[in-house]
Coordinates of C-alpha atoms in Angstrom, one line a residue:
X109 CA 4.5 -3.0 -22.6
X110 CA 1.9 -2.9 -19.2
X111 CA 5.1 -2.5 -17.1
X112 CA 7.1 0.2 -19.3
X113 CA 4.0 2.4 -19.1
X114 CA 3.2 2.5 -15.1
X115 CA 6.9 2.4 -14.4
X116 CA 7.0 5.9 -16.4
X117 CA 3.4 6.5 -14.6
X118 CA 5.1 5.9 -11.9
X119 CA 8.2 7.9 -12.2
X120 CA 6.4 10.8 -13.7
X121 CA 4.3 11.3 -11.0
X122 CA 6.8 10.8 -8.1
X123 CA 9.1 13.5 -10.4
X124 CA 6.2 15.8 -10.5
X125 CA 5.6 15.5 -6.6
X126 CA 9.2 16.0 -5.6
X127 CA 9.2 19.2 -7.8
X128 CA 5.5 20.6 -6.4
X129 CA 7.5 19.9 -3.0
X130 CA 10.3 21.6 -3.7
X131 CA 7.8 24.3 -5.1
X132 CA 6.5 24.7 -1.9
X133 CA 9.9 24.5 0.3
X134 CA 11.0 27.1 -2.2
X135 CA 7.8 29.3 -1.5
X136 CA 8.7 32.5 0.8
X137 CA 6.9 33.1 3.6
X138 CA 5.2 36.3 2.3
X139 CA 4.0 34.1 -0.6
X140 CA 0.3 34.6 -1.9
X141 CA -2.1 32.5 0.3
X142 CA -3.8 31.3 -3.2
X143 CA -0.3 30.1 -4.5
X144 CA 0.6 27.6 -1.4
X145 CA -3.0 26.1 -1.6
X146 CA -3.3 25.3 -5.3
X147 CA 0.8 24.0 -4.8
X148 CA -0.9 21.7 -1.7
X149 CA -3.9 20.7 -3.9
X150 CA -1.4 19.7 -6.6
X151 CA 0.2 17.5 -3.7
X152 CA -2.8 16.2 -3.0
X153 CA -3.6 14.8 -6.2
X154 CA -0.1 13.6 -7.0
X155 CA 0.2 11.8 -4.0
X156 CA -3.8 10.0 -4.5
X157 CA -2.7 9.6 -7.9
X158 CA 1.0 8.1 -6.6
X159 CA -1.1 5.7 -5.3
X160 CA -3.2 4.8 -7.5
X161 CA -0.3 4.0 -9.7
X162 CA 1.4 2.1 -7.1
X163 CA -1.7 -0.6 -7.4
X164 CA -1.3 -1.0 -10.8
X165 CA 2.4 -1.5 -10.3
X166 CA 1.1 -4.2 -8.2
X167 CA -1.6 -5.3 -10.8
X168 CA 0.8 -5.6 -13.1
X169 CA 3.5 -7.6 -10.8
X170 CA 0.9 -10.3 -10.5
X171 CA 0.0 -10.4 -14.6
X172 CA 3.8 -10.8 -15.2
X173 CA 4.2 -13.8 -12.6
X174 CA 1.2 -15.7 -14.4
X175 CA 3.2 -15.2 -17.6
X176 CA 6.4 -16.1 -16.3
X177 CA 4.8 -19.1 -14.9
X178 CA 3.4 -19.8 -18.1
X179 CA 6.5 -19.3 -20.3
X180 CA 8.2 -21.6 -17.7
X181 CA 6.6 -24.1 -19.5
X182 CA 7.5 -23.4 -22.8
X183 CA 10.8 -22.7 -22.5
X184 CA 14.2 -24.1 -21.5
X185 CA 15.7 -23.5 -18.0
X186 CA 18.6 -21.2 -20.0
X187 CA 15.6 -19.1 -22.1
X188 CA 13.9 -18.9 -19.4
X189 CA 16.7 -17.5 -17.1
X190 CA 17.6 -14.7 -20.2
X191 CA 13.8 -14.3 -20.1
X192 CA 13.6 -13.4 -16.7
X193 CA 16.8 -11.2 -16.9
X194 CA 15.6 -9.4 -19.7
X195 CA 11.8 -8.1 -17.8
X196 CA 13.8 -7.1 -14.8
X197 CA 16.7 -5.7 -16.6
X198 CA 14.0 -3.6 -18.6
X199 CA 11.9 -2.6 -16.3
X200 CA 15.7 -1.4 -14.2
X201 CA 16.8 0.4 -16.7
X202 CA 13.5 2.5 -17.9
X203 CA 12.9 3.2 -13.6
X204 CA 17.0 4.7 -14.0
X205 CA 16.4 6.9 -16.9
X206 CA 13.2 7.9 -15.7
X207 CA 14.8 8.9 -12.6
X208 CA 18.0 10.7 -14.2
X209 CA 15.5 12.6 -16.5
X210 CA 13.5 13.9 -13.3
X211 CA 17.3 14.3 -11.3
X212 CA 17.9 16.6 -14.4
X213 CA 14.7 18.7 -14.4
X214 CA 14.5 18.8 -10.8
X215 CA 18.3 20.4 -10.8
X216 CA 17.5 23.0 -13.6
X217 CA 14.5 24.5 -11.9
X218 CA 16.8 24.8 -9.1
X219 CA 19.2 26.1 -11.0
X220 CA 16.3 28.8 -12.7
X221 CA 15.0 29.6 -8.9
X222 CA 18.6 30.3 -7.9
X223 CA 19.8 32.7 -10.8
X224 CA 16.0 34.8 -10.0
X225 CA 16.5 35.0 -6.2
X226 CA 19.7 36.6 -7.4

């Protein structure tokens, strides 16, 4: 449950900072002064926060080794094989369709930008 939620933590803020970024690449250069600030002070954060989440990715990484090394005990070299498969099929597929969600949003606000620039 620890690793679905900072792998969304995760994705969700890298999301987030890729579209502040592309706010601000997007940003004209007669844009207000006040606008490119609070979009760099939003960068800011993302990217402190980005890595604050990349520690408890870590954090989390060493809790699930002490537990695989403790259900190695328990179970049999085939359950403990599906086991393994399992966390880091789980943890693959939630990072994918995190990321195809964000691909999605990123290439509708595109998509809005484009039809008002037109």
């Amino acid at each position: 449950g620890d690793l679905d939620k900072v792998v969304n933590l995760f994705l969700s803020l890298s999301g987030r900072l890729a579209r502040v970024e592309t706010a601000l690449g997007s940003l004209g250069p007669h844009a207000p002064a006040e606008d490119k600030r609070a979009l760099r002070e939003k960068q800011r954060l993302l990217v402190a926060q980005l890595e604050d989440a990349k520690e408890l990715k870590e954090h989390v990484g060493r809790r699930e080794e002490a537990v695989g090394a403790m259900v190695a005990r328990y179970l049999p070299a085939e359950q403990l094989q599906d086991y393994q498969h399992f966390v880091k099929m789980k943890s693959a597929l939630i990072a994918e369709q995190r990321e195809l969600e964000e691909k999605i949003k990123l290439g509708q606000e595109q998509l809005r930008c484009l039809r008002e620039s037109l």
